[in-house]
Tab-separated table of N, CA and C in Angstrom:
chain	number	residue	atom	x	y	z
A	252	VAL	N	23.595	5.356	8.608
A	252	VAL	CA	23.900	5.239	7.194
A	252	VAL	C	22.871	4.308	6.555
A	253	ILE	N	22.303	4.742	5.472
A	253	ILE	CA	21.318	3.934	4.751
A	253	ILE	C	22.050	3.073	3.733
A	254	SER	N	21.758	1.778	3.784
A	254	SER	CA	22.394	0.866	2.832
A	254	SER	C	21.753	1.021	1.456
A	255	ASP	N	22.443	0.497	0.452
A	255	ASP	CA	21.906	0.571	-0.907
A	255	ASP	C	20.563	-0.134	-1.026
A	256	SER	N	20.410	-1.299	-0.393
A	256	SER	CA	19.143	-2.026	-0.488
A	256	SER	C	18.032	-1.270	0.232
A	257	ALA	N	18.355	-0.635	1.356
A	257	ALA	CA	17.347	0.158	2.057
A	257	ALA	C	16.946	1.369	1.218
A	258	THR	N	17.911	1.999	0.588
A	258	THR	CA	17.623	3.139	-0.281
A	258	THR	C	16.738	2.717	-1.447
A	259	LEU	N	17.044	1.586	-2.051
A	259	LEU	CA	16.225	1.089	-3.163
A	259	LEU	C	14.813	0.762	-2.702
A	260	ALA	N	14.683	0.188	-1.513
A	260	ALA	CA	13.355	-0.131	-0.988
A	260	ALA	C	12.547	1.146	-0.784
A	261	ILE	N	13.173	2.160	-0.222
A	261	ILE	CA	12.484	3.431	0.000
A	261	ILE	C	12.111	4.075	-1.334
A	262	LEU	N	13.038	4.073	-2.279
A	262	LEU	CA	12.748	4.643	-3.600
A	262	LEU	C	11.634	3.875	-4.310
A	263	GLY	N	11.616	2.558	-4.152
A	263	GLY	CA	10.544	1.750	-4.730
A	263	GLY	C	9.195	2.135	-4.158
A	264	TYR	N	9.146	2.349	-2.846
A	264	TYR	CA	7.902	2.741	-2.193
A	264	TYR	C	7.471	4.138	-2.643
A	265	VAL	N	8.421	5.056	-2.765
A	265	VAL	CA	8.116	6.402	-3.255
A	265	VAL	C	7.589	6.327	-4.691
A	266	PHE	N	8.242	5.540	-5.532
A	266	PHE	CA	7.824	5.369	-6.929
A	266	PHE	C	6.406	4.806	-7.000
A	267	TYR	N	6.131	3.769	-6.205
A	267	TYR	CA	4.795	3.179	-6.133
A	267	TYR	C	3.764	4.257	-5.797
A	268	ASN	N	4.052	5.086	-4.799
A	268	ASN	CA	3.108	6.117	-4.376
A	268	ASN	C	2.911	7.200	-5.428
A	269	ILE	N	3.955	7.534	-6.166
A	269	ILE	CA	3.818	8.510	-7.255
A	269	ILE	C	2.891	7.956	-8.338
A	270	VAL	N	3.091	6.702	-8.702
A	270	VAL	CA	2.231	6.066	-9.711
A	270	VAL	C	0.800	5.966	-9.186
A	271	TYR	N	0.648	5.545	-7.943
A	271	TYR	CA	-0.664	5.432	-7.306
A	271	TYR	C	-1.393	6.778	-7.371
A	272	ALA	N	-0.712	7.839	-6.956
A	272	ALA	CA	-1.322	9.170	-6.970
A	272	ALA	C	-1.651	9.614	-8.399
A	273	GLY	N	-0.765	9.340	-9.315
A	273	GLY	CA	-0.964	9.772	-10.695
A	273	GLY	C	-2.099	9.069	-11.417
A	274	PHE	N	-2.373	7.829	-11.042
A	274	PHE	CA	-3.411	7.056	-11.727
A	274	PHE	C	-4.760	7.052	-11.003
A	275	SER	N	-4.808	7.510	-9.759
A	275	SER	CA	-6.057	7.434	-8.992
A	275	SER	C	-7.197	8.210	-9.642
A	276	TYR	N	-6.962	9.453	-9.992
A	276	TYR	CA	-8.029	10.251	-10.595
A	276	TYR	C	-8.439	9.725	-11.974
A	277	PRO	N	-7.492	9.468	-12.880
A	277	PRO	CA	-7.905	8.952	-14.193
A	277	PRO	C	-8.670	7.630	-14.104
A	278	LEU	N	-8.243	6.737	-13.233
A	278	LEU	CA	-8.958	5.461	-13.114
A	278	LEU	C	-10.314	5.652	-12.447
A	279	GLY	N	-10.410	6.611	-11.535
A	279	GLY	CA	-11.713	6.943	-10.960
A	279	GLY	C	-12.671	7.454	-12.024
A	280	LYS	N	-12.172	8.316	-12.904
A	280	LYS	CA	-12.999	8.815	-14.015
A	280	LYS	C	-13.425	7.674	-14.936
A	281	LEU	N	-12.483	6.774	-15.239
A	281	LEU	CA	-12.823	5.623	-16.089
A	281	LEU	C	-13.873	4.740	-15.423
A	282	SER	N	-13.803	4.605	-14.101
A	282	SER	CA	-14.798	3.775	-13.410
A	282	SER	C	-16.179	4.417	-13.476
A	283	ASP	N	-16.231	5.746	-13.469
A	283	ASP	CA	-17.515	6.437	-13.626
A	283	ASP	C	-18.086	6.211	-15.023
A	284	LYS	N	-17.215	6.136	-16.008
A	284	LYS	CA	-17.657	5.992	-17.399
A	284	LYS	C	-17.965	4.540	-17.769
A	285	TYR	N	-17.086	3.610	-17.376
A	285	TYR	CA	-17.201	2.217	-17.827
A	285	TYR	C	-17.670	1.241	-16.751
A	286	GLY	N	-17.768	1.689	-15.528
A	286	GLY	CA	-18.244	0.829	-14.455
A	286	GLY	C	-17.144	0.481	-13.461
A	287	LYS	N	-17.524	0.534	-12.210
A	287	LYS	CA	-16.567	0.272	-11.135
A	287	LYS	C	-16.109	-1.177	-11.116
A	288	LYS	N	-17.019	-2.082	-11.442
A	288	LYS	CA	-16.668	-3.504	-11.456
A	288	LYS	C	-15.540	-3.786	-12.443
A	289	LYS	N	-15.613	-3.194	-13.617
A	289	LYS	CA	-14.587	-3.441	-14.641
A	289	LYS	C	-13.222	-2.916	-14.204
A	290	ILE	N	-13.186	-1.705	-13.686
A	290	ILE	CA	-11.905	-1.115	-13.282
A	290	ILE	C	-11.359	-1.838	-12.056
A	291	TYR	N	-12.226	-2.134	-11.100
A	291	TYR	CA	-11.790	-2.850	-9.897
A	291	TYR	C	-11.264	-4.239	-10.264
A	292	SER	N	-11.984	-4.949	-11.111
A	292	SER	CA	-11.538	-6.280	-11.548
A	292	SER	C	-10.211	-6.192	-12.296
A	293	GLY	N	-10.078	-5.164	-13.130
A	293	GLY	CA	-8.805	-4.948	-13.816
A	293	GLY	C	-7.672	-4.710	-12.830
A	294	GLY	N	-7.969	-3.970	-11.769
A	294	GLY	CA	-6.970	-3.741	-10.727
A	294	GLY	C	-6.550	-5.029	-10.050
A	295	LEU	N	-7.526	-5.887	-9.746
A	295	LEU	CA	-7.189	-7.182	-9.132
A	295	LEU	C	-6.393	-8.064	-10.083
A	296	LEU	N	-6.705	-7.977	-11.355
A	296	LEU	CA	-5.934	-8.738	-12.341
A	296	LEU	C	-4.483	-8.241	-12.381
A	297	ILE	N	-4.303	-6.939	-12.306
A	297	ILE	CA	-2.948	-6.379	-12.244
A	297	ILE	C	-2.239	-6.866	-10.986
A	298	PHE	N	-2.948	-6.883	-9.858
A	298	PHE	CA	-2.376	-7.402	-8.608
A	298	PHE	C	-1.881	-8.829	-8.809
A	299	SER	N	-2.692	-9.639	-9.458
A	299	SER	CA	-2.327	-11.031	-9.714
A	299	SER	C	-1.047	-11.121	-10.540
A	300	VAL	N	-0.945	-10.295	-11.562
A	300	VAL	CA	0.252	-10.276	-12.414
A	300	VAL	C	1.472	-9.803	-11.620
A	301	VAL	N	1.297	-8.756	-10.821
A	301	VAL	CA	2.408	-8.214	-10.031
A	301	VAL	C	2.928	-9.260	-9.051
A	302	TYR	N	2.032	-9.923	-8.349
A	302	TYR	CA	2.479	-10.909	-7.365
A	302	TYR	C	3.095	-12.130	-8.035
A	303	LEU	N	2.601	-12.500	-9.198
A	303	LEU	CA	3.263	-13.557	-9.963
A	303	LEU	C	4.670	-13.099	-10.349
A	304	GLY	N	4.788	-11.841	-10.725
A	304	GLY	CA	6.098	-11.279	-11.052
A	304	GLY	C	7.036	-11.261	-9.863
A	305	PHE	N	6.531	-10.881	-8.689
A	305	PHE	CA	7.368	-10.891	-7.485
A	305	PHE	C	7.851	-12.305	-7.168
A	306	ALA	N	7.006	-13.291	-7.412
A	306	ALA	CA	7.365	-14.682	-7.110
A	306	ALA	C	8.408	-15.227	-8.067
A	307	THR	N	8.412	-14.740	-9.287
A	307	THR	CA	9.293	-15.313	-10.313
A	307	THR	C	10.382	-14.342	-10.763
A	308	LEU	N	10.580	-13.289	-10.012
A	308	LEU	CA	11.529	-12.232	-10.362
A	308	LEU	C	12.932	-12.779	-10.590
A	309	GLU	N	13.474	-12.485	-11.760
A	309	GLU	CA	14.837	-12.919	-12.079
A	309	GLU	C	15.774	-11.743	-12.309
A	310	SER	N	15.231	-10.552	-12.457
A	310	SER	CA	16.055	-9.370	-12.694
A	310	SER	C	15.583	-8.239	-11.791
A	311	VAL	N	16.515	-7.579	-11.157
A	311	VAL	CA	16.167	-6.478	-10.269
A	311	VAL	C	15.534	-5.318	-11.037
A	312	TYR	N	15.808	-5.220	-12.324
A	312	TYR	CA	15.263	-4.120	-13.120
A	312	TYR	C	13.759	-4.268	-13.348
A	313	ILE	N	13.288	-5.479	-13.365
A	313	ILE	CA	11.856	-5.718	-13.564
A	313	ILE	C	11.052	-5.229	-12.365
A	314	ILE	N	11.689	-5.151	-11.222
A	314	ILE	CA	10.967	-4.739	-10.017
A	314	ILE	C	10.382	-3.334	-10.163
A	315	TRP	N	11.039	-2.462	-10.930
A	315	TRP	CA	10.508	-1.108	-11.131
A	315	TRP	C	9.199	-1.150	-11.915
A	316	ALA	N	9.113	-2.001	-12.905
A	316	ALA	CA	7.859	-2.166	-13.649
A	316	ALA	C	6.782	-2.748	-12.741
A	317	LEU	N	7.173	-3.697	-11.887
A	317	LEU	CA	6.209	-4.293	-10.963
A	317	LEU	C	5.704	-3.264	-9.953
A	318	PHE	N	6.602	-2.411	-9.446
A	318	PHE	CA	6.162	-1.359	-8.522
A	318	PHE	C	5.226	-0.376	-9.224
A	319	ALA	N	5.488	-0.063	-10.487
A	319	ALA	CA	4.588	0.816	-11.241
A	319	ALA	C	3.216	0.162	-11.387
A	320	LEU	N	3.199	-1.100	-11.770
A	320	LEU	CA	1.927	-1.822	-11.891
A	320	LEU	C	1.216	-1.926	-10.548
A	321	TYR	N	1.986	-2.092	-9.485
A	321	TYR	CA	1.395	-2.171	-8.143
A	321	TYR	C	0.708	-0.849	-7.787
A	322	GLY	N	1.293	0.265	-8.197
A	322	GLY	CA	0.656	1.559	-7.994
A	322	GLY	C	-0.633	1.683	-8.787
A	323	ILE	N	-0.648	1.152	-10.002
A	323	ILE	CA	-1.865	1.171	-10.819
A	323	ILE	C	-2.935	0.288	-10.183
A	324	TYR	N	-2.528	-0.880	-9.671
A	324	TYR	CA	-3.476	-1.746	-8.952
A	324	TYR	C	-4.134	-0.976	-7.812
A	325	ALA	N	-3.328	-0.307	-6.993
A	325	ALA	CA	-3.870	0.425	-5.847
A	325	ALA	C	-4.828	1.518	-6.310
A	326	ALA	N	-4.457	2.221	-7.366
A	326	ALA	CA	-5.305	3.287	-7.899
A	326	ALA	C	-6.622	2.743	-8.449
A	327	ALA	N	-6.605	1.522	-8.949
A	327	ALA	CA	-7.798	0.913	-9.547
A	327	ALA	C	-8.695	0.234	-8.516
A	328	THR	N	-8.263	0.176	-7.268
A	328	THR	CA	-9.053	-0.554	-6.276
A	328	THR	C	-9.393	0.258	-5.029
A	329	GLU	N	-8.447	0.972	-4.466
A	329	GLU	CA	-8.624	1.615	-3.159
A	329	GLU	C	-9.826	2.562	-3.109
A	330	GLY	N	-9.814	3.593	-3.911
A	330	GLY	CA	-10.915	4.544	-3.893
A	330	GLY	C	-12.159	4.020	-4.577
A	331	ILE	N	-11.962	3.237	-5.605
A	331	ILE	CA	-13.082	2.749	-6.403
A	331	ILE	C	-13.987	1.827	-5.597
A	332	VAL	N	-13.408	0.993	-4.740
A	332	VAL	CA	-14.249	0.096	-3.949
A	332	VAL	C	-15.145	0.895	-3.000
A	333	LYS	N	-14.657	2.006	-2.489
A	333	LYS	CA	-15.480	2.842	-1.606
A	333	LYS	C	-16.589	3.527	-2.395
A	334	ALA	N	-16.260	4.003	-3.584
A	334	ALA	CA	-17.290	4.605	-4.439
A	334	ALA	C	-18.329	3.565	-4.841
A	335	TRP	N	-17.867	2.351	-5.107
A	335	TRP	CA	-18.760	1.259	-5.493
A	335	TRP	C	-19.741	0.965	-4.371
A	336	ILE	N	-19.249	0.946	-3.153
A	336	ILE	CA	-20.123	0.691	-2.003
A	336	ILE	C	-21.194	1.768	-1.902
A	337	THR	N	-20.825	3.014	-2.165
A	337	THR	CA	-21.836	4.071	-2.088
A	337	THR	C	-22.918	3.896	-3.148
A	338	ASP	N	-22.586	3.214	-4.239
A	338	ASP	CA	-23.593	2.907	-5.265
A	338	ASP	C	-24.514	1.768	-4.830
A	339	LEU	N	-23.982	0.839	-4.043
A	339	LEU	CA	-24.713	-0.381	-3.702
A	339	LEU	C	-25.534	-0.282	-2.417
A	340	ILE	N	-25.146	0.598	-1.517
A	340	ILE	CA	-25.743	0.658	-0.184
A	340	ILE	C	-26.676	1.865	-0.085
A	341	PRO	N	-27.837	1.690	0.560
A	341	PRO	CA	-28.735	2.834	0.766
A	341	PRO	C	-28.042	3.960	1.554
A	342	ASP	N	-28.468	5.189	1.305
A	342	ASP	CA	-27.850	6.373	1.915
A	342	ASP	C	-27.646	6.249	3.418
A	343	GLU	N	-28.650	5.757	4.125
A	343	GLU	CA	-28.585	5.742	5.590
A	343	GLU	C	-27.570	4.747	6.152
A	344	PHE	N	-27.024	3.872	5.309
A	344	PHE	CA	-26.053	2.874	5.776
A	344	PHE	C	-24.662	3.046	5.163
A	345	ARG	N	-24.463	4.063	4.356
A	345	ARG	CA	-23.195	4.203	3.629
A	345	ARG	C	-21.996	4.395	4.548
A	346	GLY	N	-22.119	5.251	5.535
A	346	GLY	CA	-21.004	5.463	6.465
A	346	GLY	C	-20.642	4.189	7.195
A	347	SER	N	-21.660	3.469	7.653
A	347	SER	CA	-21.420	2.193	8.341
A	347	SER	C	-20.789	1.177	7.402
A	348	ALA	N	-21.265	1.141	6.167
A	348	ALA	CA	-20.732	0.175	5.197
A	348	ALA	C	-19.260	0.455	4.892
A	349	ILE	N	-18.916	1.718	4.700
A	349	ILE	CA	-17.515	2.057	4.433
A	349	ILE	C	-16.670	1.783	5.671
A	350	GLY	N	-17.218	2.050	6.859
A	350	GLY	CA	-16.511	1.723	8.096
A	350	GLY	C	-16.257	0.231	8.225
A	351	LEU	N	-17.264	-0.581	7.911
A	351	LEU	CA	-17.085	-2.039	7.952
A	351	LEU	C	-16.072	-2.506	6.915
A	352	LEU	N	-16.144	-1.945	5.717
A	352	LEU	CA	-15.164	-2.288	4.686
A	352	LEU	C	-13.751	-1.995	5.173
A	353	THR	N	-13.560	-0.816	5.739
A	353	THR	CA	-12.237	-0.424	6.224
A	353	THR	C	-11.785	-1.332	7.358
A	354	MET	N	-12.692	-1.646	8.274
A	354	MET	CA	-12.346	-2.525	9.390
A	354	MET	C	-11.930	-3.909	8.891
A	355	PHE	N	-12.751	-4.505	8.039
A	355	PHE	CA	-12.441	-5.851	7.555
A	355	PHE	C	-11.219	-5.859	6.638
A	356	SER	N	-11.020	-4.791	5.880
A	356	SER	CA	-9.811	-4.696	5.057
A	356	SER	C	-8.570	-4.663	5.938
A	357	SER	N	-8.622	-3.877	7.002
A	357	SER	CA	-7.481	-3.799	7.919
A	357	SER	C	-7.218	-5.134	8.596
A	358	LEU	N	-8.270	-5.805	9.032
A	358	LEU	CA	-8.105	-7.124	9.652
A	358	LEU	C	-7.538	-8.130	8.655
A	359	ALA	N	-8.019	-8.073	7.420
A	359	ALA	CA	-7.512	-8.989	6.389
A	359	ALA	C	-6.041	-8.720	6.089
A	360	ILE	N	-5.645	-7.453	6.087
A	360	ILE	CA	-4.239	-7.114	5.851
A	360	ILE	C	-3.371	-7.664	6.978
A	361	MET	N	-3.829	-7.508	8.221
A	361	MET	CA	-3.051	-8.049	9.346
A	361	MET	C	-2.945	-9.563	9.268
A	362	LEU	N	-4.064	-10.235	9.029
A	362	LEU	CA	-4.057	-11.692	8.926
A	362	LEU	C	-3.226	-12.135	7.728
A	363	GLY	N	-3.385	-11.449	6.611
A	363	GLY	CA	-2.619	-11.786	5.416
A	363	GLY	C	-1.124	-11.638	5.629
A	364	SER	N	-0.730	-10.595	6.334
A	364	SER	CA	0.696	-10.399	6.623
A	364	SER	C	1.232	-11.521	7.496
A	365	PHE	N	0.458	-11.914	8.485
A	365	PHE	CA	0.867	-13.024	9.350
A	365	PHE	C	0.993	-14.317	8.540
A	366	LEU	N	-0.034	-14.616	7.744
A	366	LEU	CA	-0.004	-15.841	6.940
A	366	LEU	C	1.116	-15.811	5.903
A	367	ALA	N	1.368	-14.648	5.328
A	367	ALA	CA	2.473	-14.528	4.374
A	367	ALA	C	3.797	-14.848	5.055
A	368	GLY	N	3.965	-14.382	6.284
A	368	GLY	CA	5.181	-14.688	7.032
A	368	GLY	C	5.334	-16.170	7.301
A	369	VAL	N	4.235	-16.820	7.668
A	369	VAL	CA	4.266	-18.266	7.918
A	369	VAL	C	4.598	-19.013	6.628
A	370	LEU	N	3.924	-18.657	5.540
A	370	LEU	CA	4.194	-19.311	4.250
A	370	LEU	C	5.637	-19.093	3.809
A	371	TRP	N	6.128	-17.881	3.958
A	371	TRP	CA	7.508	-17.550	3.587
A	371	TRP	C	8.470	-18.416	4.393
A	372	ASP	N	8.221	-18.509	5.691
A	372	ASP	CA	9.094	-19.282	6.577
A	372	ASP	C	9.055	-20.772	6.256
A	373	GLN	N	7.873	-21.293	5.970
A	373	GLN	CA	7.712	-22.732	5.766
A	373	GLN	C	8.019	-23.188	4.339
A	374	PHE	N	7.718	-22.344	3.351
A	374	PHE	CA	7.801	-22.789	1.959
A	374	PHE	C	8.661	-21.911	1.055
A	375	GLY	N	9.182	-20.826	1.575
A	375	GLY	CA	10.037	-19.959	0.775
A	375	GLY	C	9.354	-18.664	0.380
A	376	ALA	N	10.152	-17.740	-0.100
A	376	ALA	CA	9.678	-16.394	-0.420
A	376	ALA	C	8.619	-16.371	-1.518
A	377	GLU	N	8.666	-17.333	-2.421
A	377	GLU	CA	7.721	-17.326	-3.542
A	377	GLU	C	6.301	-17.683	-3.120
A	378	ALA	N	6.163	-18.502	-2.084
A	378	ALA	CA	4.859	-19.057	-1.705
A	378	ALA	C	3.782	-18.004	-1.460
A	379	PRO	N	4.003	-17.006	-0.605
A	379	PRO	CA	2.910	-16.051	-0.376
A	379	PRO	C	2.527	-15.267	-1.629
A	380	PHE	N	3.503	-14.999	-2.488
A	380	PHE	CA	3.207	-14.266	-3.720
A	380	PHE	C	2.412	-15.126	-4.696
A	381	LEU	N	2.806	-16.381	-4.853
A	381	LEU	CA	2.086	-17.276	-5.768
A	381	LEU	C	0.659	-17.522	-5.291
A	382	ILE	N	0.500	-17.755	-4.002
A	382	ILE	CA	-0.837	-18.018	-3.461
A	382	ILE	C	-1.715	-16.774	-3.590
A	383	SER	N	-1.179	-15.609	-3.241
A	383	SER	CA	-1.951	-14.365	-3.375
A	383	SER	C	-2.326	-14.093	-4.825
A	384	SER	N	-1.400	-14.353	-5.726
A	384	SER	CA	-1.668	-14.174	-7.153
A	384	SER	C	-2.803	-15.084	-7.605
A	385	GLY	N	-2.739	-16.343	-7.214
A	385	GLY	CA	-3.773	-17.303	-7.595
A	385	GLY	C	-5.135	-16.957	-7.031
A	386	ILE	N	-5.173	-16.586	-5.750
A	386	ILE	CA	-6.446	-16.231	-5.114
A	386	ILE	C	-7.058	-15.009	-5.791
A	387	SER	N	-6.257	-13.993	-6.048
A	387	SER	CA	-6.811	-12.789	-6.676
A	387	SER	C	-7.306	-13.085	-8.092
A	388	PHE	N	-6.621	-13.969	-8.802
A	388	PHE	CA	-7.065	-14.337	-10.149
A	388	PHE	C	-8.415	-15.049	-10.095
A	389	VAL	N	-8.592	-15.943	-9.138
A	389	VAL	CA	-9.875	-16.639	-8.969
A	389	VAL	C	-10.978	-15.635	-8.624
A	390	ILE	N	-10.667	-14.667	-7.777
A	390	ILE	CA	-11.654	-13.646	-7.415
A	390	ILE	C	-12.066	-12.837	-8.642
A	391	VAL	N	-11.124	-12.511	-9.504
A	391	VAL	CA	-11.452	-11.782	-10.736
A	391	VAL	C	-12.423	-12.600	-11.585
A	392	ILE	N	-12.163	-13.879	-11.730
A	392	ILE	CA	-13.046	-14.741	-12.524
A	392	ILE	C	-14.442	-14.774	-11.915
A	393	ILE	N	-14.520	-14.954	-10.599
A	393	ILE	CA	-15.823	-14.985	-9.919
A	393	ILE	C	-16.560	-13.663	-10.117
A	394	MET	N	-15.844	-12.561	-9.962
A	394	MET	CA	-16.483	-11.249	-10.135
A	394	MET	C	-17.002	-11.057	-11.552
A	395	MET	N	-16.227	-11.461	-12.526
A	395	MET	CA	-16.641	-11.265	-13.913
A	395	MET	C	-17.821	-12.166	-14.285
A	396	LEU	N	-17.924	-13.319	-13.643
A	396	LEU	CA	-19.043	-14.222	-13.915
A	396	LEU	C	-20.302	-13.836	-13.143
A	397	SER	N	-20.147	-13.054	-12.083
A	397	SER	CA	-21.275	-12.676	-11.243
A	397	SER	C	-22.109	-11.595	-11.916
A	398	LYS	N	-23.387	-11.832	-11.975
A	398	LYS	CA	-24.309	-10.847	-12.550
A	398	LYS	C	-24.787	-9.859	-11.486
A	399	LYS	N	-24.656	-10.230	-10.199
A	399	LYS	CA	-25.209	-9.414	-9.124
A	399	LYS	C	-24.306	-8.263	-8.706
A	400	LEU	N	-23.044	-8.303	-9.063
A	400	LEU	CA	-22.136	-7.216	-8.662
A	400	LEU	C	-22.103	-6.134	-9.712
């Protein structure tokens, strides 16, 4: 028997994926028109807002808006970063570069999940969300100030 909270979690994940799928192509087109850096940075900014929202959530109804925004974040970053790499790396190294990106992204996700668990255990549920939100916001600022990207 699936509990109500488990059902809501599954529905939230399904909703996130529907939004992610629905926004991936339009945001990819926008990145071709306005630049990958702008769309990717916008995605990270959305991530920062979503994680701040998760940390300060006071109403269960807001979580649906956060899951929608989280899907937009994924659509603005996942495919676009790979396309961006193909713009930055010479042809003969593109496959290797995307492979390295995927490898390091996977390692970062594993390490991040572990650290989030430690932070949650030591400082409460809000800590990993607040820290992730802050770090992503700083990265957006650095990216926007960088002329080389």
